[in-house]
């Protein structure tokens, strides 16, 4: 059953006017009036609905029943991903969402090969948020992880809450095996850019309580590192 992100409150029996972007998606999928679909609000609520009407710029759907379901992991992970080349960052956001992260924080580091500010930065964040929404539509999550505004790594680290859980830094320069750590319920995972974090940035992260961890003896690309670390964390402490 196709799923669509509709940031509204759902009430059984109510007829909703679907957002224009959802209407376009419905047209691309060639859905017809009378077909069922699932709507979710990005905050955890979902509903089964019936498509009533499809116009050029408008579609109507009736909410049939609310769904009581959650596909959220018991492990709450904030992903701090150093900004990298566009397609690699897109991949990290998409796969991070599929793998259950609660929040995505793009950070500018010394070796980030992309420099973004002002309107360009805001446009990128909107794009990454759209990628996260699309990933939720695909993977069945009803909670969309927010993508934070782009900030320098030092600002991101300084803004972390005291109760953010374990703080893990994936480092090619040594660290304990991830599997050797005790069980955690929440964590912040810091992934460097292409070329990695500088020694000074790793030291800064450690000063904020981050512990260096390793995933084997091989050096992983930045987009592979996020995927591999999140999958390993879900296997150890989450719902894999």
XYZ file of C-alpha atoms in Angstrom:
240
model
C 0.000 0.000 0.000
C 1.555 3.365 -0.982
C 2.553 5.682 1.863
C 2.548 9.474 1.863
C 3.793 12.089 4.294
C 0.963 14.457 5.197
C 1.774 16.720 8.169
C -1.791 17.030 9.445
C -3.870 15.615 12.290
C -5.873 12.548 11.284
C -9.463 11.952 12.424
C -11.400 8.863 11.316
C -14.062 9.807 8.765
C -12.484 13.161 7.934
C -11.798 14.142 4.327
C -8.357 15.657 3.771
C -7.052 17.796 0.954
C -3.641 16.326 0.254
C -0.585 18.555 -0.298
C 0.271 19.426 -3.889
C 3.496 17.400 -3.857
C 1.540 14.335 -2.699
C -0.981 14.950 -5.488
C 1.856 14.933 -8.036
C 3.242 11.713 -6.569
C -0.190 10.096 -6.758
C -0.424 11.077 -10.428
C 3.026 9.623 -11.150
C 1.950 6.351 -9.520
C -1.276 6.439 -11.580
C -3.427 5.764 -8.542
C -7.172 5.838 -9.051
C -10.071 6.999 -6.905
C -11.127 4.233 -4.537
C -7.613 2.909 -3.960
C -6.274 2.596 -0.396
C -3.219 4.403 0.897
C -1.438 5.120 4.172
C -0.873 8.640 5.435
C 1.609 9.524 8.182
C 2.285 12.833 9.888
C 6.014 12.462 10.607
C 5.427 12.594 14.379
C 4.327 8.985 14.843
C 0.678 9.011 13.781
C -0.511 7.064 10.736
C -3.843 6.265 9.148
C -5.355 4.140 6.425
C -7.259 6.250 3.924
C -9.172 5.953 0.669
C -8.401 8.139 -2.308
C -11.612 9.945 -3.235
C -10.706 12.402 -5.954
C -7.687 13.275 -8.084
C -7.409 16.581 -9.926
C -4.560 18.355 -11.666
C -3.442 20.124 -8.497
C -5.650 18.593 -5.849
C -6.387 15.194 -4.369
C -8.858 14.279 -1.641
C -8.694 11.284 0.681
C -10.947 10.047 3.473
C -9.351 8.792 6.683
C -10.787 5.327 7.339
C -8.969 4.354 10.529
C -6.011 5.318 12.641
C -3.117 2.885 12.821
C -1.449 1.966 16.092
C 1.994 0.890 15.022
C 5.597 1.904 15.495
C 8.663 0.950 13.541
C 11.008 3.017 15.696
C 14.095 1.401 17.156
C 14.525 1.313 20.947
C 17.969 2.791 20.279
C 17.856 6.584 19.873
C 20.761 7.733 17.701
C 21.711 11.257 16.722
C 23.910 11.177 13.621
C 26.431 13.999 13.288
C 27.566 13.677 9.688
C 30.358 15.893 8.402
C 29.184 17.502 5.171
C 30.549 15.745 2.090
C 29.955 15.758 -1.660
C 26.280 16.014 -2.560
C 25.553 12.418 -3.569
C 27.460 11.020 -0.582
C 25.588 13.234 1.847
C 22.282 12.307 0.211
C 23.176 8.631 0.642
C 24.090 9.095 4.312
C 20.802 10.885 5.050
C 18.731 8.289 3.206
C 20.383 5.248 4.753
C 20.602 6.847 8.180
C 16.838 7.348 8.091
C 16.238 3.764 6.961
C 18.482 2.569 9.792
C 16.451 4.414 12.401
C 18.335 7.575 13.391
C 16.287 10.022 15.452
C 18.062 13.177 14.316
C 20.567 14.163 11.639
C 23.031 16.992 12.219
C 25.150 18.113 9.226
C 28.444 19.618 10.394
C 31.149 21.540 8.578
C 34.647 20.305 9.373
C 38.103 21.322 8.205
C 38.207 18.710 5.448
C 34.623 19.104 4.292
C 34.994 19.643 0.552
C 31.697 21.522 0.382
C 31.246 24.996 1.836
C 27.667 26.088 2.316
C 26.143 29.183 3.852
C 23.077 31.385 3.576
C 20.461 30.418 1.006
C 22.558 27.555 -0.374
C 22.821 25.987 3.062
C 19.093 26.337 3.699
C 18.320 24.815 0.302
C 20.574 21.840 1.048
C 18.921 21.245 4.423
C 15.481 21.316 2.783
C 16.687 18.781 0.226
C 18.075 16.479 2.924
C 14.808 16.772 4.847
C 12.910 15.749 1.710
C 15.243 12.759 1.323
C 14.526 11.750 4.926
C 10.781 12.026 4.279
C 11.037 9.892 1.127
C 13.063 7.311 3.041
C 10.324 7.153 5.703
C 7.696 6.669 3.007
C 9.728 3.743 1.667
C 10.831 2.053 4.896
C 7.593 2.351 6.863
C 8.671 4.774 9.579
C 6.004 7.166 10.822
C 8.459 9.491 12.575
C 10.602 11.641 10.307
C 14.047 12.460 11.740
C 14.608 16.220 11.643
C 17.649 17.514 9.781
C 19.290 20.314 11.755
C 20.673 23.486 10.158
C 24.273 23.240 8.965
C 26.774 24.452 11.559
C 30.492 24.263 12.234
C 31.539 21.106 14.047
C 32.670 23.068 17.100
C 29.207 24.649 17.401
C 27.490 21.287 16.968
C 29.558 19.690 19.721
C 29.044 22.611 22.098
C 25.260 22.414 21.614
C 24.912 18.735 22.573
C 22.634 18.063 25.525
C 24.200 16.574 28.632
C 21.849 13.564 28.530
C 22.467 12.686 24.872
C 23.809 9.231 25.780
C 26.991 7.533 24.645
C 29.172 9.688 22.405
C 30.952 7.713 19.724
C 33.560 8.859 17.238
C 34.348 6.523 14.365
C 38.095 6.907 13.912
C 40.642 5.180 11.644
C 43.388 6.127 14.107
C 42.524 3.643 16.798
C 39.750 3.008 19.243
C 37.912 0.224 20.990
C 35.810 -2.259 19.004
C 32.174 -1.172 18.953
C 31.087 -4.577 20.257
C 33.174 -4.108 23.423
C 31.009 -1.228 24.665
C 28.213 -1.784 27.205
C 24.542 -1.691 26.240
C 23.189 1.803 25.599
C 19.721 3.210 24.893
C 20.825 6.426 23.230
C 23.942 7.588 21.449
C 25.488 10.333 19.356
C 27.527 9.061 16.413
C 30.094 11.375 14.815
C 31.219 10.561 11.271
C 33.972 12.571 9.585
C 34.097 13.752 5.956
C 36.114 12.405 3.053
C 39.665 12.504 4.372
C 38.455 12.182 7.941
C 38.506 14.573 10.860
C 41.742 16.330 11.687
C 43.667 15.369 14.814
C 42.554 18.649 16.374
C 38.900 17.882 15.639
C 39.196 14.406 17.130
C 40.785 15.928 20.233
C 37.951 18.460 20.414
C 35.383 15.665 20.188
C 37.136 13.776 22.989
C 37.019 16.901 25.132
C 33.222 16.736 24.790
C 33.160 13.128 25.963
C 33.391 11.257 22.661
C 35.033 7.841 22.658
C 36.879 6.595 19.581
C 35.563 3.306 18.195
C 36.569 1.065 15.311
C 34.753 -1.154 12.833
C 37.496 -3.597 11.905
C 40.908 -2.741 10.514
C 39.759 -1.234 7.228
C 39.306 2.451 6.435
C 35.728 3.126 5.316
C 34.477 5.886 3.050
C 32.395 8.489 4.851
C 29.075 7.272 3.411
C 29.991 3.629 4.110
C 31.098 4.473 7.649
C 27.722 5.903 8.637
C 25.818 2.948 7.189
C 28.129 0.318 8.709
C 28.257 1.927 12.147
C 24.494 2.411 12.360
C 23.822 -1.158 11.242
C 26.289 -2.486 13.822
C 24.719 -0.357 16.561
C 21.243 -1.603 15.683
C 22.514 -5.191 15.763
C 24.165 -4.698 19.155
C 21.682 -2.450 20.940
C 18.674 -1.837 18.706
C 16.114 -3.972 16.905
C 18.169 -5.947 14.387
